PDB file of C-alpha atoms in Angstrom:
ATOM      1  CA  MET A   1     -19.014  -9.324   1.713  1.00 44.00           C
ATOM      2  CA  LYS A   2     -16.714 -10.544   4.400  1.00 41.00           C
ATOM      3  CA  GLN A   3     -17.241  -8.292   7.388  1.00 40.00           C
ATOM      4  CA  ILE A   4     -14.780  -8.508  10.273  1.00 38.00           C
ATOM      5  CA  LEU A   5     -15.240  -5.635  12.656  1.00 38.00           C
ATOM      6  CA  SER A   6     -13.219  -6.473  15.720  1.00 33.00           C
ATOM      7  CA  GLY A   7      -9.747  -7.327  16.949  1.00 32.00           C
ATOM      8  CA  LEU A   8      -6.422  -5.595  17.431  1.00 31.00           C
ATOM      9  CA  ILE A   9      -3.875  -5.161  14.686  1.00 33.00           C
ATOM     10  CA  LEU A  10      -0.428  -6.525  15.415  1.00 33.00           C
ATOM     11  CA  THR A  11       1.829  -4.043  17.177  1.00 30.00           C
ATOM     12  CA  ILE A  12       4.424  -4.276  14.446  1.00 31.00           C
ATOM     13  CA  LEU A  13       1.869  -3.016  11.918  1.00 35.00           C
ATOM     14  CA  LEU A  14       0.778  -0.087  14.010  1.00 34.00           C
ATOM     15  CA  THR A  15       4.250   1.145  14.781  1.00 31.00           C
ATOM     16  CA  SER A  16       5.356   0.321  11.216  1.00 35.00           C
ATOM     17  CA  CYS A  17       9.004   0.541  12.074  1.00 33.00           C
ATOM     18  CA  VAL A  18      10.416   1.125  15.503  1.00 31.00           C
ATOM     19  CA  ASN A  19      14.010   0.473  14.508  1.00 33.00           C
ATOM     20  CA  LYS A  20      16.315   3.295  13.551  1.00 33.00           C
ATOM     21  CA  ARG A  21      17.692   3.288  10.030  1.00 39.00           C
ATOM     22  CA  GLU A  22      20.615   0.851   9.867  1.00 45.00           C
ATOM     23  CA  GLY A  23      21.974   2.105   6.595  1.00 52.00           C
ATOM     24  CA  GLU A  24      21.714   2.241   2.868  1.00 57.00           C
ATOM     25  CA  GLU A  25      24.123   0.966   0.280  1.00 56.00           C
ATOM     26  CA  LYS A  26      24.610   1.606  -3.411  1.00 47.00           C
ATOM     27  CA  THR A  27      25.115  -1.485  -5.557  1.00 50.00           C
ATOM     28  CA  GLY A  28      25.147  -2.386  -9.211  1.00 42.00           C
ATOM     29  CA  LEU A  29      27.234  -1.378 -12.205  1.00 38.00           C
ATOM     30  CA  LEU A  30      25.082   1.496 -13.437  1.00 40.00           C
ATOM     31  CA  SER A  31      24.841   2.856  -9.892  1.00 44.00           C
ATOM     32  CA  ASN A  32      28.554   3.582  -9.912  1.00 41.00           C
ATOM     33  CA  PHE A  33      27.955   6.242 -12.545  1.00 45.00           C
ATOM     34  CA  ILE A  34      25.073   8.067 -10.874  1.00 60.00           C
ATOM     35  CA  SER A  35      24.201   9.691  -7.594  1.00 82.00           C
ATOM     36  CA  LEU A  36      20.766   9.909  -6.064  1.00 91.00           C
ATOM     37  CA  THR A  37      18.724  13.046  -6.539  1.00 94.00           C
ATOM     38  CA  ASP A  38      17.273  14.678  -3.436  1.00 95.00           C
ATOM     39  CA  ASN A  39      13.868  13.140  -4.241  1.00 97.00           C
ATOM     40  CA  GLU A  40      15.285   9.643  -4.717  1.00 96.00           C
ATOM     41  CA  ASP A  41      17.259   9.962  -1.496  1.00 95.00           C
ATOM     42  CA  ALA A  42      14.094  11.097   0.308  1.00 96.00           C
ATOM     43  CA  GLY A  43      12.299   8.014  -1.012  1.00 97.00           C
ATOM     44  CA  VAL A  44      14.995   5.646   0.263  1.00 95.00           C
ATOM     45  CA  ASN A  45      15.043   7.403   3.629  1.00 95.00           C
ATOM     46  CA  GLU A  46      11.247   7.217   3.988  1.00 97.00           C
ATOM     47  CA  ILE A  47      11.323   3.482   3.259  1.00 97.00           C
ATOM     48  CA  LEU A  48      13.975   2.969   5.953  1.00 96.00           C
ATOM     49  CA  ASP A  49      12.070   5.132   8.419  1.00 96.00           C
ATOM     50  CA  PHE A  50       8.948   3.045   7.778  1.00 96.00           C
ATOM     51  CA  TYR A  51      10.431  -0.463   7.760  1.00 97.00           C
ATOM     52  CA  GLY A  52      13.844  -0.227   9.358  1.00 96.00           C
ATOM     53  CA  GLY A  53      16.438  -2.793   8.325  1.00 96.00           C
ATOM     54  CA  ARG A  54      18.815  -2.305   5.417  1.00 95.00           C
ATOM     55  CA  CYS A  55      18.109  -0.941   1.940  1.00 95.00           C
ATOM     56  CA  GLU A  56      20.508  -1.477  -0.937  1.00 94.00           C
ATOM     57  CA  TYR A  57      19.686   0.324  -4.166  1.00 94.00           C
ATOM     58  CA  SER A  58      20.847   0.158  -7.752  1.00 93.00           C
ATOM     59  CA  VAL A  59      19.862   1.228 -11.243  1.00 93.00           C
ATOM     60  CA  GLY A  60      19.626  -1.356 -14.001  1.00 91.00           C
ATOM     61  CA  ALA A  61      18.536  -1.869 -17.569  1.00 90.00           C
ATOM     62  CA  SER A  62      16.827  -4.925 -19.017  1.00 82.00           C
ATOM     63  CA  ALA A  63      17.865  -6.596 -22.258  1.00 72.00           C
ATOM     64  CA  SER A  64      16.585  -4.970 -25.414  1.00 61.00           C
ATOM     65  CA  THR A  65      13.110  -6.072 -26.444  1.00 62.00           C
ATOM     66  CA  SER A  66      10.666  -5.112 -29.154  1.00 69.00           C
ATOM     67  CA  GLU A  67       9.819  -2.126 -26.957  1.00 70.00           C
ATOM     68  CA  GLY A  68      13.443  -1.174 -26.423  1.00 78.00           C
ATOM     69  CA  THR A  69      15.642  -1.250 -23.344  1.00 86.00           C
ATOM     70  CA  LYS A  70      13.826  -0.853 -20.045  1.00 90.00           C
ATOM     71  CA  ARG A  71      15.471   1.102 -17.232  1.00 94.00           C
ATOM     72  CA  TYR A  72      14.565   0.423 -13.610  1.00 96.00           C
ATOM     73  CA  PHE A  73      15.415   1.461 -10.071  1.00 97.00           C
ATOM     74  CA  GLU A  74      15.928  -1.489  -7.740  1.00 97.00           C
ATOM     75  CA  LEU A  75      15.483  -1.544  -3.961  1.00 97.00           C
ATOM     76  CA  GLU A  76      16.683  -4.537  -1.957  1.00 97.00           C
ATOM     77  CA  MET A  77      15.365  -4.782   1.598  1.00 97.00           C
ATOM     78  CA  SER A  78      16.825  -6.986   4.326  1.00 96.00           C
ATOM     79  CA  GLN A  79      17.147  -7.187   8.124  1.00 96.00           C
ATOM     80  CA  SER A  80      13.667  -5.696   8.659  1.00 96.00           C
ATOM     81  CA  GLU A  81      11.483  -7.212  11.378  1.00 96.00           C
ATOM     82  CA  ALA A  82       8.466  -5.304  10.065  1.00 95.00           C
ATOM     83  CA  ILE A  83       8.811  -6.902   6.629  1.00 97.00           C
ATOM     84  CA  GLU A  84       9.668 -10.309   8.090  1.00 96.00           C
ATOM     85  CA  ASN A  85       6.347 -10.346   9.925  1.00 93.00           C
ATOM     86  CA  ARG A  86       4.455  -9.631   6.680  1.00 92.00           C
ATOM     87  CA  LEU A  87       6.077 -12.188   4.405  1.00 94.00           C
ATOM     88  CA  ASP A  88       2.888 -14.266   4.438  1.00 92.00           C
ATOM     89  CA  LYS A  89       1.602 -11.569   2.052  1.00 94.00           C
ATOM     90  CA  PRO A  90       4.813 -10.227   0.481  1.00 97.00           C
ATOM     91  CA  LYS A  91       2.999  -8.270  -2.216  1.00 97.00           C
ATOM     92  CA  LEU A  92       1.859  -5.758   0.394  1.00 98.00           C
ATOM     93  CA  PRO A  93       5.253  -4.657   1.787  1.00 98.00           C
ATOM     94  CA  SER A  94       6.880  -4.892  -1.651  1.00 98.00           C
ATOM     95  CA  SER A  95       4.196  -2.739  -3.285  1.00 98.00           C
ATOM     96  CA  ASN A  96       4.352  -0.245  -0.429  1.00 98.00           C
ATOM     97  CA  ILE A  97       8.127   0.051  -0.781  1.00 98.00           C
ATOM     98  CA  ALA A  98       7.739   0.724  -4.504  1.00 98.00           C
ATOM     99  CA  PHE A  99       4.924   3.212  -3.868  1.00 98.00           C
ATOM    100  CA  ILE A 100       6.818   5.108  -1.159  1.00 98.00           C
ATOM    101  CA  PHE A 101       9.790   5.525  -3.480  1.00 98.00           C
ATOM    102  CA  PHE A 102       7.571   6.436  -6.458  1.00 98.00           C
ATOM    103  CA  LYS A 103       5.576   9.115  -4.669  1.00 98.00           C
ATOM    104  CA  ASN A 104       8.788  10.909  -3.691  1.00 98.00           C
ATOM    105  CA  LEU A 105       9.814  11.195  -7.340  1.00 98.00           C
ATOM    106  CA  LYS A 106       9.004  14.189  -9.475  1.00 97.00           C
ATOM    107  CA  GLU A 107      10.765  14.735 -12.790  1.00 96.00           C
ATOM    108  CA  GLU A 108      12.762  11.545 -12.066  1.00 96.00           C
ATOM    109  CA  LYS A 109       9.715   9.433 -12.952  1.00 96.00           C
ATOM    110  CA  LYS A 110      10.562   9.788 -16.631  1.00 96.00           C
ATOM    111  CA  ASN A 111      13.961   8.208 -15.993  1.00 95.00           C
ATOM    112  CA  TYR A 112      12.539   4.777 -15.123  1.00 97.00           C
ATOM    113  CA  ASP A 113      10.135   2.285 -16.652  1.00 96.00           C
ATOM    114  CA  ALA A 114       9.710   0.333 -13.422  1.00 97.00           C
ATOM    115  CA  ILE A 115      10.680   0.024  -9.784  1.00 98.00           C
ATOM    116  CA  HIS A 116      11.943  -3.384  -8.713  1.00 98.00           C
ATOM    117  CA  VAL A 117      11.752  -4.531  -5.096  1.00 98.00           C
ATOM    118  CA  ILE A 118      13.682  -7.449  -3.623  1.00 98.00           C
ATOM    119  CA  LEU A 119      12.751  -8.802  -0.194  1.00 98.00           C
ATOM    120  CA  ILE A 120      15.348 -10.899   1.608  1.00 97.00           C
ATOM    121  CA  SER A 121      14.162 -12.853   4.638  1.00 96.00           C
ATOM    122  CA  LYS A 122      16.124 -14.029   7.667  1.00 94.00           C
ATOM    123  CA  ASP A 123      16.753 -17.400   6.013  1.00 94.00           C
ATOM    124  CA  LYS A 124      18.275 -15.526   3.033  1.00 93.00           C
ATOM    125  CA  SER A 125      15.456 -16.478   0.659  1.00 94.00           C
ATOM    126  CA  LYS A 126      14.795 -13.824  -1.958  1.00 96.00           C
ATOM    127  CA  GLN A 127      11.566 -12.623  -3.573  1.00 97.00           C
ATOM    128  CA  VAL A 128      11.550 -10.208  -6.519  1.00 98.00           C
ATOM    129  CA  PHE A 129       8.666  -7.915  -7.479  1.00 98.00           C
ATOM    130  CA  LYS A 130       8.446  -5.552 -10.450  1.00 98.00           C
ATOM    131  CA  TYR A 131       6.162  -2.516 -10.539  1.00 98.00           C
ATOM    132  CA  PRO A 132       5.819  -0.561 -13.803  1.00 98.00           C
ATOM    133  CA  ILE A 133       5.691   3.204 -13.364  1.00 98.00           C
ATOM    134  CA  SER A 134       2.350   3.180 -15.205  1.00 98.00           C
ATOM    135  CA  THR A 135       0.900   0.853 -12.545  1.00 98.00           C
ATOM    136  CA  LEU A 136       2.123   3.053  -9.700  1.00 98.00           C
ATOM    137  CA  GLU A 137       0.658   6.123 -11.421  1.00 98.00           C
ATOM    138  CA  GLN A 138      -2.749   4.420 -11.652  1.00 98.00           C
ATOM    139  CA  VAL A 139      -2.601   3.312  -8.006  1.00 98.00           C
ATOM    140  CA  GLU A 140      -1.720   6.865  -6.983  1.00 98.00           C
ATOM    141  CA  GLN A 141      -4.805   8.126  -8.810  1.00 98.00           C
ATOM    142  CA  ARG A 142      -7.065   5.486  -7.235  1.00 98.00           C
ATOM    143  CA  MET A 143      -5.716   6.329  -3.776  1.00 98.00           C
ATOM    144  CA  ASN A 144      -7.968   9.391  -3.951  1.00 97.00           C
ATOM    145  CA  LEU A 145     -10.943   7.092  -3.402  1.00 98.00           C
ATOM    146  CA  ASN A 146      -9.187   5.404  -0.500  1.00 98.00           C
ATOM    147  CA  ASN A 147      -8.526   8.788   1.120  1.00 98.00           C
ATOM    148  CA  LYS A 148     -12.120   9.877   0.561  1.00 98.00           C
ATOM    149  CA  THR A 149     -13.375   6.693   2.241  1.00 98.00           C
ATOM    150  CA  VAL A 150     -11.130   7.251   5.263  1.00 98.00           C
ATOM    151  CA  ASN A 151     -12.327  10.867   5.555  1.00 98.00           C
ATOM    152  CA  LEU A 152     -15.975   9.802   5.438  1.00 98.00           C
ATOM    153  CA  LEU A 153     -15.319   7.313   8.243  1.00 97.00           C
ATOM    154  CA  LYS A 154     -13.443   9.965  10.207  1.00 97.00           C
ATOM    155  CA  GLU A 155     -16.340  12.411   9.807  1.00 97.00           C
ATOM    156  CA  LYS A 156     -18.899   9.631  10.480  1.00 96.00           C
ATOM    157  CA  LYS A 157     -20.748  10.368   7.233  1.00 97.00           C
ATOM    158  CA  PHE A 158     -22.112   6.849   6.916  1.00 96.00           C
ATOM    159  CA  GLU A 159     -24.938   7.678   4.509  1.00 94.00           C
ATOM    160  CA  LYS A 160     -22.461   9.029   1.949  1.00 96.00           C
ATOM    161  CA  LEU A 161     -20.400   5.909   2.469  1.00 96.00           C
ATOM    162  CA  ASN A 162     -23.505   3.793   1.915  1.00 96.00           C
ATOM    163  CA  SER A 163     -24.050   5.416  -1.482  1.00 96.00           C
ATOM    164  CA  MET A 164     -20.551   4.351  -2.542  1.00 97.00           C
ATOM    165  CA  LEU A 165     -20.924   0.694  -1.552  1.00 97.00           C
ATOM    166  CA  ASN A 166     -21.567  -1.619  -4.502  1.00 96.00           C
ATOM    167  CA  ASN A 167     -22.759  -5.214  -4.126  1.00 95.00           C
ATOM    168  CA  GLU A 168     -22.732  -6.205  -7.802  1.00 92.00           C
ATOM    169  CA  LEU A 169     -19.640  -8.407  -7.570  1.00 93.00           C
ATOM    170  CA  ILE A 170     -20.023  -9.625  -3.979  1.00 91.00           C
ATOM    171  CA  PRO A 171     -23.646  -9.741  -2.774  1.00 93.00           C
ATOM    172  CA  PHE A 172     -24.276  -8.242   0.670  1.00 93.00           C
ATOM    173  CA  ASN A 173     -26.871  -6.124   2.429  1.00 95.00           C
ATOM    174  CA  LYS A 174     -25.593  -2.559   2.414  1.00 95.00           C
ATOM    175  CA  GLU A 175     -28.001  -1.298   5.073  1.00 95.00           C
ATOM    176  CA  GLU A 176     -27.070  -4.084   7.478  1.00 95.00           C
ATOM    177  CA  PHE A 177     -23.391  -3.441   6.876  1.00 95.00           C
ATOM    178  CA  ILE A 178     -23.696   0.305   7.592  1.00 96.00           C
ATOM    179  CA  THR A 179     -25.768  -0.420  10.705  1.00 95.00           C
ATOM    180  CA  ARG A 180     -23.061  -2.748  11.983  1.00 93.00           C
ATOM    181  CA  LEU A 181     -20.404  -0.151  11.144  1.00 94.00           C
ATOM    182  CA  ILE A 182     -22.215   2.460  13.230  1.00 95.00           C
ATOM    183  CA  GLN A 183     -22.626   0.028  16.112  1.00 94.00           C
ATOM    184  CA  VAL A 184     -18.921  -0.710  16.442  1.00 92.00           C
ATOM    185  CA  GLU A 185     -17.762   2.915  16.160  1.00 93.00           C
ATOM    186  CA  PRO A 186     -17.855   3.544  19.951  1.00 94.00           C
ATOM    187  CA  GLN A 187     -15.707   0.437  20.457  1.00 93.00           C
ATOM    188  CA  PHE A 188     -12.928   1.825  18.263  1.00 95.00           C
ATOM    189  CA  GLY A 189     -13.124   5.536  19.008  1.00 96.00           C
ATOM    190  CA  ASN A 190     -12.327   8.459  16.713  1.00 96.00           C
ATOM    191  CA  ILE A 191      -9.839   8.008  13.883  1.00 97.00           C
ATOM    192  CA  LYS A 192      -6.506   9.703  14.519  1.00 97.00           C
ATOM    193  CA  GLU A 193      -4.404   8.525  11.577  1.00 97.00           C
ATOM    194  CA  TYR A 194      -4.373   6.305   8.500  1.00 97.00           C
ATOM    195  CA  ARG A 195      -1.333   4.284   7.443  1.00 97.00           C
ATOM    196  CA  PHE A 196      -0.988   2.646   4.031  1.00 98.00           C
ATOM    197  CA  PHE A 197       0.521  -0.855   3.886  1.00 97.00           C
ATOM    198  CA  GLY A 198       0.400  -1.702   0.188  1.00 98.00           C
ATOM    199  CA  PHE A 199      -1.752  -2.944  -2.671  1.00 98.00           C
ATOM    200  CA  MET A 200      -2.555  -5.980  -4.781  1.00 98.00           C
ATOM    201  CA  ILE A 201      -4.246  -6.213  -8.188  1.00 98.00           C
ATOM    202  CA  VAL A 202      -6.411  -9.322  -8.502  1.00 97.00           C
ATOM    203  CA  PRO A 203      -8.593 -10.505 -11.432  1.00 96.00           C
ATOM    204  CA  PHE A 204     -12.171 -11.163 -10.313  1.00 96.00           C
ATOM    205  CA  LYS A 205     -15.322 -11.685 -12.391  1.00 94.00           C
ATOM    206  CA  GLY A 206     -13.915 -10.010 -15.472  1.00 93.00           C
ATOM    207  CA  LYS A 207     -12.477  -7.017 -13.620  1.00 96.00           C
ATOM    208  CA  GLU A 208      -9.102  -6.095 -12.214  1.00 98.00           C
ATOM    209  CA  ILE A 209      -9.731  -5.430  -8.542  1.00 98.00           C
ATOM    210  CA  LEU A 210      -7.366  -3.117  -6.688  1.00 98.00           C
ATOM    211  CA  HIS A 211      -6.994  -4.117  -3.043  1.00 98.00           C
ATOM    212  CA  LEU A 212      -5.710  -1.213  -0.935  1.00 98.00           C
ATOM    213  CA  SER A 213      -4.549  -2.252   2.529  1.00 98.00           C
ATOM    214  CA  GLY A 214      -3.697  -0.150   5.565  1.00 97.00           C
ATOM    215  CA  ALA A 215      -4.581   0.544   9.178  1.00 97.00           C
ATOM    216  CA  LEU A 216      -6.716   3.035  11.050  1.00 97.00           C
ATOM    217  CA  LEU A 217      -5.170   4.294  14.262  1.00 97.00           C
ATOM    218  CA  ARG A 218      -7.984   5.120  16.675  1.00 97.00           C
ATOM    219  CA  GLU A 219      -8.421   6.607  20.128  1.00 96.00           C
ATOM    220  CA  LYS A 220      -9.451   3.279  21.674  1.00 96.00           C
ATOM    221  CA  GLN A 221      -8.694   0.364  19.377  1.00 95.00           C
ATOM    222  CA  ASN A 222      -6.623   0.238  16.202  1.00 96.00           C
ATOM    223  CA  HIS A 223      -7.398  -2.114  13.359  1.00 96.00           C
ATOM    224  CA  GLU A 224      -6.521  -3.025   9.781  1.00 96.00           C
ATOM    225  CA  PHE A 225      -8.594  -1.380   7.086  1.00 97.00           C
ATOM    226  CA  SER A 226      -8.876  -2.226   3.395  1.00 98.00           C
ATOM    227  CA  ILE A 227     -11.052  -1.531   0.386  1.00 98.00           C
ATOM    228  CA  ASP A 228     -11.483  -3.290  -2.960  1.00 98.00           C
ATOM    229  CA  ILE A 229     -12.162  -1.091  -5.991  1.00 98.00           C
ATOM    230  CA  ASP A 230     -11.968  -1.185  -9.784  1.00 98.00           C
ATOM    231  CA  TYR A 231      -8.334  -0.695 -10.827  1.00 98.00           C
ATOM    232  CA  ASN A 232      -9.159   0.446 -14.369  1.00 97.00           C
ATOM    233  CA  SER A 233     -11.965   2.881 -13.591  1.00 95.00           C
ATOM    234  CA  ASP A 234     -12.252   6.292 -12.000  1.00 94.00           C
ATOM    235  CA  ASN A 235     -15.633   5.454 -10.445  1.00 96.00           C
ATOM    236  CA  GLU A 236     -16.225   5.659  -6.693  1.00 97.00           C
ATOM    237  CA  LYS A 237     -17.642   2.175  -6.172  1.00 97.00           C
ATOM    238  CA  LEU A 238     -16.502   0.227  -3.120  1.00 98.00           C
ATOM    239  CA  TYR A 239     -16.847  -3.493  -3.816  1.00 97.00           C
ATOM    240  CA  GLN A 240     -15.587  -4.365  -0.371  1.00 96.00           C
ATOM    241  CA  LEU A 241     -14.676  -2.558   2.833  1.00 96.00           C
ATOM    242  CA  GLN A 242     -13.092  -4.446   5.713  1.00 95.00           C
ATOM    243  CA  PHE A 243     -12.053  -3.881   9.297  1.00 92.00           C
ATOM    244  CA  LYS A 244     -10.036  -6.807  10.670  1.00 86.00           C
ATOM    245  CA  SER A 245      -7.344  -7.909  13.074  1.00 63.00           C
TER     246      SER A 245
END
């Protein structure tokens, strides 16, 4: 297991978005015939509060397939310094944008098959990401394990955390890892807040691994925090836990 337990997270990650919302804009043919619900509007606003920049939204439908026409909500992000600084790993901000919008939805979830996210950089290059509603629902369920892990760290219940660590996929010494974790706690200070930055699903040794990335804001020193877990299971195994700059 790769264990990096020191270093400061970039300021842009810790503040998430210091810019005020610049605006939102409705685009697309289907969008001209609908208006946002309160929940959809709250999702767009939360994205802008988190990342700043500009968010253009639209509703679209894919061509008919064997499964029928697919309807999606599309979010196009531009002019965001926070996103610009994370374009080395664009799947994280794009997945977080989709997840922020998704978790604000209630009955509207049944209206869409997917959430599409478009990231436009300063040089006008465009990257498109598509997140099925079913994927976002599974990530939401697996976030329970992420939250439990953060709470155990916050409460300094390292023995319970030790019982959740699993070294089947990536060999490491669990006792040594927990000992090191305890040693660096005074350096970081108590946990004040957790911020989620996004997810990736990666095939590894016959499993689909869900990588959940975020940051722990501490009294002394903030740092990035991530865990790797089984995407398709409801078990509480942690295949990897990382602190890093």
